[in-house]
Every structure is written in structure tokens, then in C-alpha cells.
Short mmCIF file of C-alpha atoms and ligand atoms in Angstrom, two decimals:
data_model
loop_
_atom_site.label_atom_id
_atom_site.label_comp_id
_atom_site.label_asym_id
_atom_site.label_seq_id
_atom_site.Cartn_x
_atom_site.Cartn_y
_atom_site.Cartn_z
CA MET A 262 118.51 114.64 78.39
CA GLY A 263 118.24 116.94 81.47
CA SER A 264 114.68 117.40 82.63
CA GLY A 265 113.31 117.49 79.06
CA MET A 266 110.66 115.10 77.83
CA PHE A 267 111.94 111.64 77.00
CA ILE A 268 110.53 110.19 73.78
CA TRP A 269 109.81 106.53 74.31
CA PRO A 270 110.97 104.23 71.52
CA LYS A 271 108.16 102.39 69.71
CA ARG A 272 107.33 99.24 71.63
CA PRO A 273 104.90 96.44 70.95
CA PRO A 274 101.56 96.80 72.74
CA LEU A 275 101.29 95.36 76.21
CA PRO A 276 99.72 91.88 76.28
CA SER A 277 96.20 92.44 77.58
CA SER A 278 96.64 89.99 80.46
CA PHE A 279 99.68 91.98 81.68
CA ALA A 280 97.95 95.30 81.07
CA GLN A 281 95.25 94.35 83.53
CA GLY A 282 97.81 93.24 86.05
CA ALA A 283 96.57 89.68 85.68
CA ARG A 284 98.82 86.66 85.35
CA HIS A 285 100.02 85.85 81.88
CA ARG A 286 98.73 82.65 80.25
CA ASP A 287 99.65 81.43 76.84
CA GLU A 288 97.09 79.41 75.01
CA GLY A 289 96.86 75.87 76.28
CA GLU A 290 98.51 74.40 79.33
CA THR A 291 101.48 76.21 80.91
CA MET A 292 104.22 74.41 82.81
CA ILE A 293 105.05 77.36 85.03
CA ARG A 294 103.28 80.49 86.18
CA LEU A 295 104.99 83.73 85.13
CA GLU A 296 104.01 87.09 86.53
CA GLN A 297 104.31 90.67 85.37
CA THR A 298 107.20 92.35 87.17
CA PHE A 299 107.01 95.68 88.93
CA MET A 300 109.46 97.27 86.45
CA ASN A 301 107.45 96.06 83.48
CA PHE A 302 104.29 97.43 85.09
CA LEU A 303 105.93 100.78 85.73
CA LEU A 304 107.52 101.05 82.28
CA TYR A 305 104.15 100.63 80.67
CA HIS A 306 102.57 103.07 83.12
CA GLN A 307 105.14 105.76 82.33
CA GLU A 308 104.86 105.09 78.61
CA ARG A 309 101.06 105.18 78.61
CA HIS A 310 101.06 108.51 80.41
CA ASN A 311 103.89 109.91 78.32
CA ARG A 312 106.02 110.40 81.41
CA SER A 313 109.79 110.61 81.73
CA TYR A 314 112.11 107.72 82.62
CA HIS A 315 113.49 109.61 85.66
CA PHE A 316 110.84 108.18 87.97
CA LEU A 317 111.85 104.66 86.91
CA ILE A 318 115.40 105.36 88.02
CA LEU A 319 114.16 106.67 91.36
CA MET A 320 111.92 103.63 91.87
CA ASP A 321 114.77 101.30 90.96
CA ALA A 322 116.82 102.96 93.72
CA LEU A 323 114.03 102.54 96.28
CA ILE A 324 113.51 98.89 95.31
CA SER A 325 117.24 98.20 95.62
CA ALA A 326 117.26 99.82 99.04
CA ALA A 327 114.23 97.81 100.18
CA LYS A 328 115.75 94.51 99.05
CA HIS A 329 118.95 95.22 100.94
CA ILE A 330 117.07 96.26 104.09
CA GLU A 331 114.97 93.11 103.80
CA HIS A 332 118.15 91.00 103.60
CA TYR A 333 119.75 92.63 106.66
CA TYR A 334 116.50 92.34 108.59
CA LEU A 335 115.96 88.67 107.74
CA THR A 336 119.46 87.74 108.86
CA GLY A 337 119.51 90.33 111.64
CA ALA A 338 118.96 88.03 114.61
CA LEU A 339 121.91 85.85 113.61
CA LYS A 340 124.20 88.77 112.87
CA GLY A 341 123.27 90.72 115.99
CA ASN A 342 121.65 93.53 114.01
CA LEU A 343 118.30 93.66 115.81
CA GLY A 344 119.52 95.35 118.98
CA LEU A 345 120.51 98.85 120.01
CA ALA A 346 123.23 100.80 118.26
CA GLY A 347 124.22 102.46 121.54
CA ASN A 348 123.31 106.04 120.68
CA VAL A 349 120.26 108.26 121.08
CA ASN A 350 118.64 110.20 118.23
CA VAL A 351 117.47 113.81 118.11
CA GLN A 352 114.04 112.77 119.35
CA GLY A 353 115.73 111.35 122.47
CA GLU A 354 115.01 107.75 121.43
CA ASP A 355 117.49 104.86 121.47
CA VAL A 356 118.78 104.16 117.98
CA LEU A 357 118.58 100.58 116.76
CA ARG A 358 121.37 99.08 114.67
CA MET A 359 118.82 98.25 111.99
CA ASP A 360 117.67 101.90 111.89
CA GLN A 361 121.22 102.92 111.05
CA ILE A 362 121.74 100.15 108.53
CA ALA A 363 118.44 100.94 106.78
CA GLN A 364 119.25 104.65 106.72
CA GLU A 365 122.74 104.10 105.22
CA ILE A 366 121.38 101.79 102.56
CA THR A 367 118.57 104.14 101.54
CA VAL A 368 120.71 107.27 101.40
CA HIS A 369 123.29 105.38 99.30
CA TYR A 370 120.74 104.36 96.67
CA LEU A 371 119.02 107.75 96.61
CA ARG A 372 122.41 109.42 96.06
CA THR A 373 123.47 107.08 93.30
CA SER A 374 120.13 107.53 91.50
CA GLY A 375 121.18 111.12 90.78
CA ARG A 376 117.49 112.05 90.69
CA VAL A 377 116.90 113.34 94.22
CA ILE A 378 117.22 117.01 95.19
CA HIS A 379 116.94 116.39 98.89
CA ALA A 380 115.48 113.81 101.24
CA ILE A 381 113.86 113.96 104.66
CA SER A 382 114.30 110.90 106.83
CA GLU A 383 113.11 109.98 110.29
CA GLU A 384 116.71 109.02 111.00
CA SER A 385 118.23 112.40 110.24
CA GLU A 386 117.43 115.66 111.97
CA LYS A 387 118.70 117.68 109.03
CA ILE A 388 117.39 117.62 105.49
CA ILE A 389 119.73 115.36 103.49
CA GLN A 390 121.05 117.41 100.57
CA ILE A 391 121.68 115.19 97.56
CA ASN A 392 121.60 116.77 94.11
CA ALA A 393 120.33 120.35 94.22
CA GLU A 394 121.53 121.08 90.66
CA ASN A 395 120.12 118.23 88.64
CA GLY A 396 117.80 116.36 90.96
CA ARG A 397 114.13 116.15 90.13
CA TYR A 398 112.39 114.70 93.20
CA PHE A 399 112.01 115.21 96.93
CA VAL A 400 111.83 111.97 98.89
CA TYR A 401 110.38 111.73 102.41
CA PHE A 402 111.08 108.40 104.08
CA ASP A 403 111.21 106.29 107.20
CA PRO A 404 113.51 103.37 106.37
CA LEU A 405 112.42 101.21 109.31
CA ASP A 406 109.17 102.17 110.96
CA GLY A 407 107.70 100.14 113.83
CA SER A 408 110.66 100.06 116.20
CA SER A 409 108.99 97.95 118.90
CA ASN A 410 108.82 95.05 116.43
CA VAL A 411 112.51 95.18 115.48
CA PRO A 412 114.02 93.18 118.40
CA HIS A 413 111.58 90.37 117.52
CA GLY A 414 112.15 90.41 113.76
CA LEU A 415 108.42 91.05 113.30
CA PRO A 416 106.97 93.24 110.51
CA VAL A 417 108.24 96.78 110.09
CA GLY A 418 107.79 99.25 107.26
CA PHE A 419 109.96 101.16 104.83
CA LEU A 420 107.64 104.07 104.00
CA PHE A 421 108.25 106.77 101.41
CA GLY A 422 106.54 109.70 99.70
CA VAL A 423 107.76 111.42 96.54
CA ALA A 424 107.16 114.98 95.33
CA LYS A 425 108.49 116.53 92.16
CA ARG A 426 110.40 119.76 91.73
CA SER A 427 108.61 122.64 90.11
CA LEU A 428 109.40 122.26 86.43
CA GLU A 429 108.09 125.73 85.60
CA GLY A 430 109.93 128.57 87.27
CA PRO A 431 112.34 128.45 90.19
CA GLU A 432 112.13 125.71 92.79
CA ASP A 433 111.64 126.94 96.33
CA GLY A 434 112.15 123.51 97.91
CA HIS A 435 109.40 124.06 100.46
CA LEU A 436 107.92 121.18 102.41
CA ARG A 437 105.12 119.58 100.41
CA ALA A 438 101.66 118.62 101.67
CA GLY A 439 100.56 115.04 100.90
CA LYS A 440 98.20 116.21 98.16
CA ASP A 441 101.28 117.34 96.22
CA TYR A 442 103.00 113.94 96.33
CA ILE A 443 103.20 112.14 93.01
CA ALA A 444 103.66 108.72 94.60
CA ALA A 445 103.82 107.04 97.98
CA GLY A 446 104.60 103.50 98.96
CA MET A 447 105.55 101.02 101.63
CA PHE A 448 107.51 97.81 101.83
CA VAL A 449 106.36 95.57 104.67
CA ILE A 450 109.64 93.99 105.78
CA PRO A 451 110.35 91.05 105.94
CA THR A 452 107.09 89.89 104.35
CA GLY A 453 108.14 90.64 100.75
CA THR A 454 105.11 92.80 100.02
CA PHE A 455 105.28 96.21 98.42
CA THR A 456 102.40 98.64 97.92
CA LEU A 457 102.70 101.70 95.70
CA ALA A 458 100.20 104.45 94.97
CA LEU A 459 100.63 106.60 91.87
CA LYS A 460 98.86 109.94 91.68
CA ASP A 461 95.43 109.49 90.04
CA ALA A 462 96.44 105.97 88.94
CA GLY A 463 95.54 103.79 91.89
CA THR A 464 97.18 101.81 94.64
CA TRP A 465 98.94 98.59 93.62
CA ARG A 466 100.30 95.70 95.63
CA PHE A 467 103.24 93.49 94.60
CA HIS A 468 104.78 90.34 96.06
CA ILE A 469 108.41 89.32 95.96
CA ASP A 470 109.15 86.20 93.89
CA GLU A 471 111.91 83.58 93.97
CA THR A 472 114.24 85.83 91.93
CA MET A 473 113.65 88.78 94.31
CA ASP A 474 111.55 90.63 91.74
CA PHE A 475 108.36 92.32 92.92
CA VAL A 476 105.60 90.87 90.73
CA ARG A 477 101.86 90.49 90.12
CA PRO A 478 100.42 94.03 90.29
CA THR A 479 97.10 93.88 92.08
CA ARG A 480 94.94 96.97 92.32
CA MET A 481 93.86 97.69 95.88
CA ILE A 482 90.37 99.10 96.41
CA LEU A 483 89.06 99.32 99.95
CA PRO A 484 86.20 96.81 100.30
CA GLU A 485 82.76 98.33 100.72
CA ASP A 486 81.39 95.42 102.70
CA ALA A 487 81.58 96.50 106.33
CA LYS A 488 81.44 92.87 107.50
CA GLU A 489 85.19 92.55 106.85
CA TRP A 490 86.19 95.86 108.38
CA GLU A 491 88.72 96.07 111.20
CA LEU A 492 89.59 98.67 113.82
CA SER A 493 93.25 99.12 114.62
CA PHE A 494 94.62 101.22 117.49
CA ASN A 495 96.68 100.74 120.62
CA ALA A 496 93.94 99.52 122.96
CA ALA A 497 96.13 100.05 126.01
CA SER A 498 96.11 103.79 125.27
CA ARG A 499 92.38 104.24 124.69
CA TYR A 500 91.70 106.01 128.01
CA THR A 501 94.36 108.58 127.15
CA TYR A 502 92.43 109.73 124.05
CA ALA A 503 90.06 112.74 123.98
CA GLN A 504 86.71 111.89 125.57
CA LYS A 505 84.86 112.20 122.25
CA VAL A 506 87.25 109.68 120.66
CA GLN A 507 86.76 107.29 123.58
CA ASP A 508 82.97 107.67 123.17
CA TRP A 509 83.25 106.94 119.44
CA ILE A 510 85.22 103.77 120.20
CA GLU A 511 82.61 102.75 122.77
CA ARG A 512 79.82 103.16 120.21
CA ASN A 513 81.63 101.36 117.40
CA GLN A 514 83.90 98.68 118.84
CA GLN A 515 81.28 95.92 118.83
CA LYS A 516 80.68 96.30 115.10
CA TYR A 517 84.19 95.38 113.89
CA VAL A 518 87.02 93.03 114.68
CA PHE A 519 90.06 94.51 116.35
CA ARG A 520 93.65 93.98 115.10
CA TYR A 521 96.87 95.74 116.15
CA LEU A 522 100.44 94.89 115.24
CA GLY A 523 102.11 98.09 116.51
CA SER A 524 103.71 98.78 113.14
CA LEU A 525 101.97 101.30 110.91
CA ALA A 526 102.88 99.58 107.64
CA GLY A 527 101.65 96.19 108.84
CA ASP A 528 98.47 97.56 110.39
CA PHE A 529 97.69 99.72 107.37
CA HIS A 530 98.43 96.78 105.03
CA ARG A 531 95.54 94.91 106.67
CA ILE A 532 93.20 97.92 106.48
CA LEU A 533 93.91 98.29 102.74
CA SER A 534 92.96 94.65 102.22
CA ASN A 535 90.03 94.31 104.62
CA GLY A 536 88.78 97.88 105.12
CA GLY A 537 88.05 99.59 108.42
CA MET A 538 90.16 102.21 110.15
CA PHE A 539 93.62 102.55 111.69
CA MET A 540 93.92 105.32 114.24
CA TYR A 541 96.66 106.85 116.30
CA PRO A 542 94.77 109.63 118.12
CA ALA A 543 96.29 112.48 120.10
CA ILE A 544 97.19 111.47 123.67
CA VAL A 545 95.60 114.11 125.91
CA ASN A 546 94.45 112.28 129.05
CA HIS A 547 97.57 110.39 130.11
CA PRO A 548 97.77 109.89 133.91
CA ASN A 549 101.29 111.25 133.63
CA PRO A 550 100.75 114.58 131.82
CA LYS A 551 104.38 114.55 130.65
CA LYS A 552 103.43 111.60 128.45
CA ASN A 553 100.64 113.45 126.67
CA ARG A 554 101.16 113.89 122.93
CA PRO A 555 98.57 116.50 121.89
CA GLN A 556 100.14 116.71 118.42
CA GLY A 557 99.97 112.94 117.97
CA LYS A 558 102.86 110.50 117.62
CA LEU A 559 103.22 109.69 113.94
CA ARG A 560 105.21 111.88 111.55
CA LEU A 561 103.24 113.78 108.99
CA MET A 562 105.56 113.73 105.99
CA TYR A 563 106.90 110.17 105.93
CA GLU A 564 104.28 108.21 107.87
CA ALA A 565 100.79 109.77 107.96
CA ALA A 566 100.82 111.44 104.52
CA VAL A 567 102.29 108.30 102.93
CA VAL A 568 99.52 105.96 104.10
CA SER A 569 96.88 108.67 103.54
CA PHE A 570 97.99 109.05 99.92
CA MET A 571 97.83 105.28 99.41
CA CYS A 572 94.44 105.20 101.09
CA ARG A 573 93.02 107.98 98.90
CA GLU A 574 94.14 106.17 95.74
CA ALA A 575 92.37 103.05 97.05
CA GLY A 576 89.11 104.96 97.61
CA GLY A 577 89.59 105.79 101.30
CA ALA A 578 90.26 108.90 103.38
CA ALA A 579 92.35 110.18 106.29
CA VAL A 580 92.04 113.02 108.80
CA ASP A 581 93.95 114.46 111.75
CA GLU A 582 92.70 115.29 115.27
CA THR A 583 90.76 118.34 114.03
CA GLY A 584 89.04 116.35 111.28
CA THR A 585 91.18 118.05 108.61
CA PRO A 586 92.18 115.81 105.68
CA ILE A 587 95.78 114.73 106.30
CA LEU A 588 96.66 115.34 102.65
CA ASP A 589 95.73 119.03 103.03
CA VAL A 590 97.99 119.65 106.00
CA GLN A 591 100.88 121.88 105.00
CA PRO A 592 103.94 120.82 107.04
CA LYS A 593 105.73 123.59 108.88
CA GLU A 594 108.77 121.50 109.71
CA PRO A 595 110.20 118.23 108.40
CA HIS A 596 109.58 116.05 111.44
CA GLN A 597 106.13 117.39 112.33
CA ARG A 598 103.88 114.96 114.19
CA THR A 599 100.18 114.39 113.70
CA ALA A 600 97.29 112.30 114.94
CA LEU A 601 95.98 109.95 112.25
CA TYR A 602 92.65 108.34 111.38
CA VAL A 603 92.92 106.48 108.06
CA GLY A 604 90.83 103.92 106.23
CA SER A 605 87.37 103.32 104.76
CA LYS A 606 85.67 106.58 103.88
CA PRO A 607 82.38 106.09 105.81
CA LEU A 608 84.30 105.43 109.04
CA VAL A 609 86.77 108.27 108.53
CA ASP A 610 83.96 110.68 107.60
CA ASP A 611 82.10 109.63 110.73
CA ILE A 612 85.02 110.22 113.08
CA ALA A 613 85.85 113.47 111.24
CA ARG A 614 82.37 114.78 112.14
CA VAL A 615 83.03 113.93 115.78
CA LEU A 616 86.52 115.46 115.75
CA SER A 617 85.52 118.70 114.08
CA GLY A 618 82.31 119.09 116.12
P1 FBP B 908 108.59 104.57 115.70
O1 FBP B 908 108.97 105.65 114.74
O2 FBP B 908 109.19 104.70 117.05
O3 FBP B 908 108.77 103.21 115.11
O4 FBP B 908 107.03 104.80 115.93
C1 FBP B 908 106.13 104.63 114.86
C2 FBP B 908 105.25 103.45 115.18
O5 FBP B 908 106.00 102.31 115.49
C3 FBP B 908 104.25 103.12 114.08
O6 FBP B 908 104.75 102.27 113.09
C4 FBP B 908 103.15 102.44 114.87
O7 FBP B 908 101.90 102.56 114.23
C5 FBP B 908 103.17 103.15 116.19
O8 FBP B 908 104.45 103.75 116.32
C6 FBP B 908 102.96 102.24 117.34
O9 FBP B 908 103.02 102.96 118.54
P2 FBP B 908 102.58 102.34 119.93
O10 FBP B 908 103.66 101.42 120.33
O11 FBP B 908 102.46 103.53 120.82
O12 FBP B 908 101.26 101.65 119.75
#
């Protein structure tokens, strides 16, 4: 089949209740509640848009990886997997056992999918070469983001972005900006929630069921009602931010509730549901100048661009410290860092004016 177009066999039309992502109900009383599965949702999506089956194989690999990571994380405290692995990574940070486990699992499933050209992971300094000949996608991932939560077994994220090889002409394999992703998603582990954004087709949330299937597609649209909005940032660091960011916080903090988990996937999960803004600004006023992070802390390709892509598909926006849309930032190197302001458009537009002024 190669990279040619796959012709879908004729299938019966999707039941309208499933098509809308609603729960299925036969006429009359039902004894049990059955939900549309993620794979069923995606099959119909690919079919409707006349897309190939390759993306299904890739998504199946990512789902398998997430389920295995979830299992190891849930049982981690008992099996001694939540502590340090005893080595230090290229960023000079202590490596956690779970980081290594999650990395091994993800690379295994990406390899066996046969669909990935190369992958970029937070856990590997080098680009992971997988299938240069016949692969079709580039995958950028952080298999276990939110390291300070790991020793406590509290929520962490498996974040990923996907770009597609150039199907016309030669592939140069360059690093893709977020606007060129075709999909981005996050599993919030171990909560059993999965959120996936598909280019120009919305952001969808799924929940894990008793058979370990992700089910019940629910379209996520950032709420317009500012009454529910939340602000999320590390309050302990606020005096290390640029003065204009501190002033913005001062002006706005009374208007919204404040929530911070210290794990991007968990914090962004709340923003997608309730609206508001998550921010991880540049650190430029730290009392110990060695601890300044003028480029920001979060990684562009597998953290910031991933949530920014999901946010855009849910009607929101995201910018960096200069007020530039995150999705427009062309990465110069795989592990590039960035500041991040992501969430409801009116709030992000407002801070963008301050940042670019
Ligand atoms: P790690 O890659 O070390 O996990 O850092 C990423 C992250 O944990 C994000 O998930 C989170 O939003 C942020 O760092 C929290 O940082 P801080 O502890 O400085 O508030």
C-alpha cells in the first residue's frame, strides 16, 4: 500500500448518536450504558475525511504506550518505580525510574508501528531514528511530564505532537513549527483521561472505561463565561517574572480563581474545561541570577506547541514571552525552551499586548 491513498471499504453510516459523540441509546430502556470508543471515533473521522489508515496505526501505538505507562505509574509506589533511576540526563537533571520506563515503552510502540520516521523525546538528547525509508510521521513527545509529581504518584502527562512527512517532493526532515502539526494530544496519568486535537477538526476528550478503552468523545470548547476562568502559574515564582508580567498579575488576580498542580498536562486539562490562562513566564528577576531562565522552562516542541495546538482547536490561543503565537515559532533545535501563556483568547490577547509592547 506504501504511502498511496487507502480506499475505505463501504461501511454502514455512523449511527447519529455516535456521530455526535453522544452516548448511544437504543429505543426504549437500556440495561447498560455503552459508549463510542476512541478507535471507532477515529475510524469514522479518517473515513469521513478520506484519510489513510496510517494515522490509526500510529494512534494505536500511542494508546498502547499510554496504557502501559498508566499501569506502571499506578503500581509504581508498590514496585519502587517512583524514585530516582540513579543517573543524570543531558539537561543535568536527575532521571526518575518512571521517566526511563515511560521512554522505553513509548519508543517500543513507535518502532513497532512502522509509521514513524523519527521521534524527538524529552528523554533523549539525540533524535530517535526509527523508519527513515517507509515512515510517514514525525512524533515529538514527553512520556512523563511533571516530574515533581512523580514521587507522590500525582498527575503527570504523556504529551505528544505529530507532523507528517512531505508527500510531495523530497522530505528534508526539518523541525516543524506547531502550526504544521496534524495532531497533538495528552494523556493525564493516572487519571484515565485523554485529550486529542486533530487539525481543523477540534479538540476531543476521552475517558478510560472498565475494559481500558478510551471512550465517549466530548468536544472541548473553551467556555466564554469568564466567571469560571482560572489562572494557573507557579505563585512562588511571580516576583522572578518581568515587571510587566508581575503588573499584569497584580491587575488581574482578583478577577479569577487560582489553581496550580505543577504538571502542565493537569493544569492545562483544567484550563481546557474551565477557561482562563496557564502561564510559565520567563524567569528574569531571580535573586540568584544563575537561576534565571530568560528562554522559559517548558520545551517548545513537545510541551508548549502540544498544548497550544490543543488550545487553538478548542478556540483558544497561546503566545511566548514576546507575544508571538507559539504555533508560529520555528524551532531551531529539538529541545528548545520557551515561555508559555496559553488559554482563553481574550486573556492571551491581553497579555500578548503587554508582552509585545
Ligand atoms: P519537567 O520536564 O521537569 O517535568 O518540567 C516540566 C513541568 O513539570 C511542567 O509539567 C510544569 O508545568 C512545570 O514544569 C512546573 O514547574 P515548576 O515546578 O517550576 O512550577
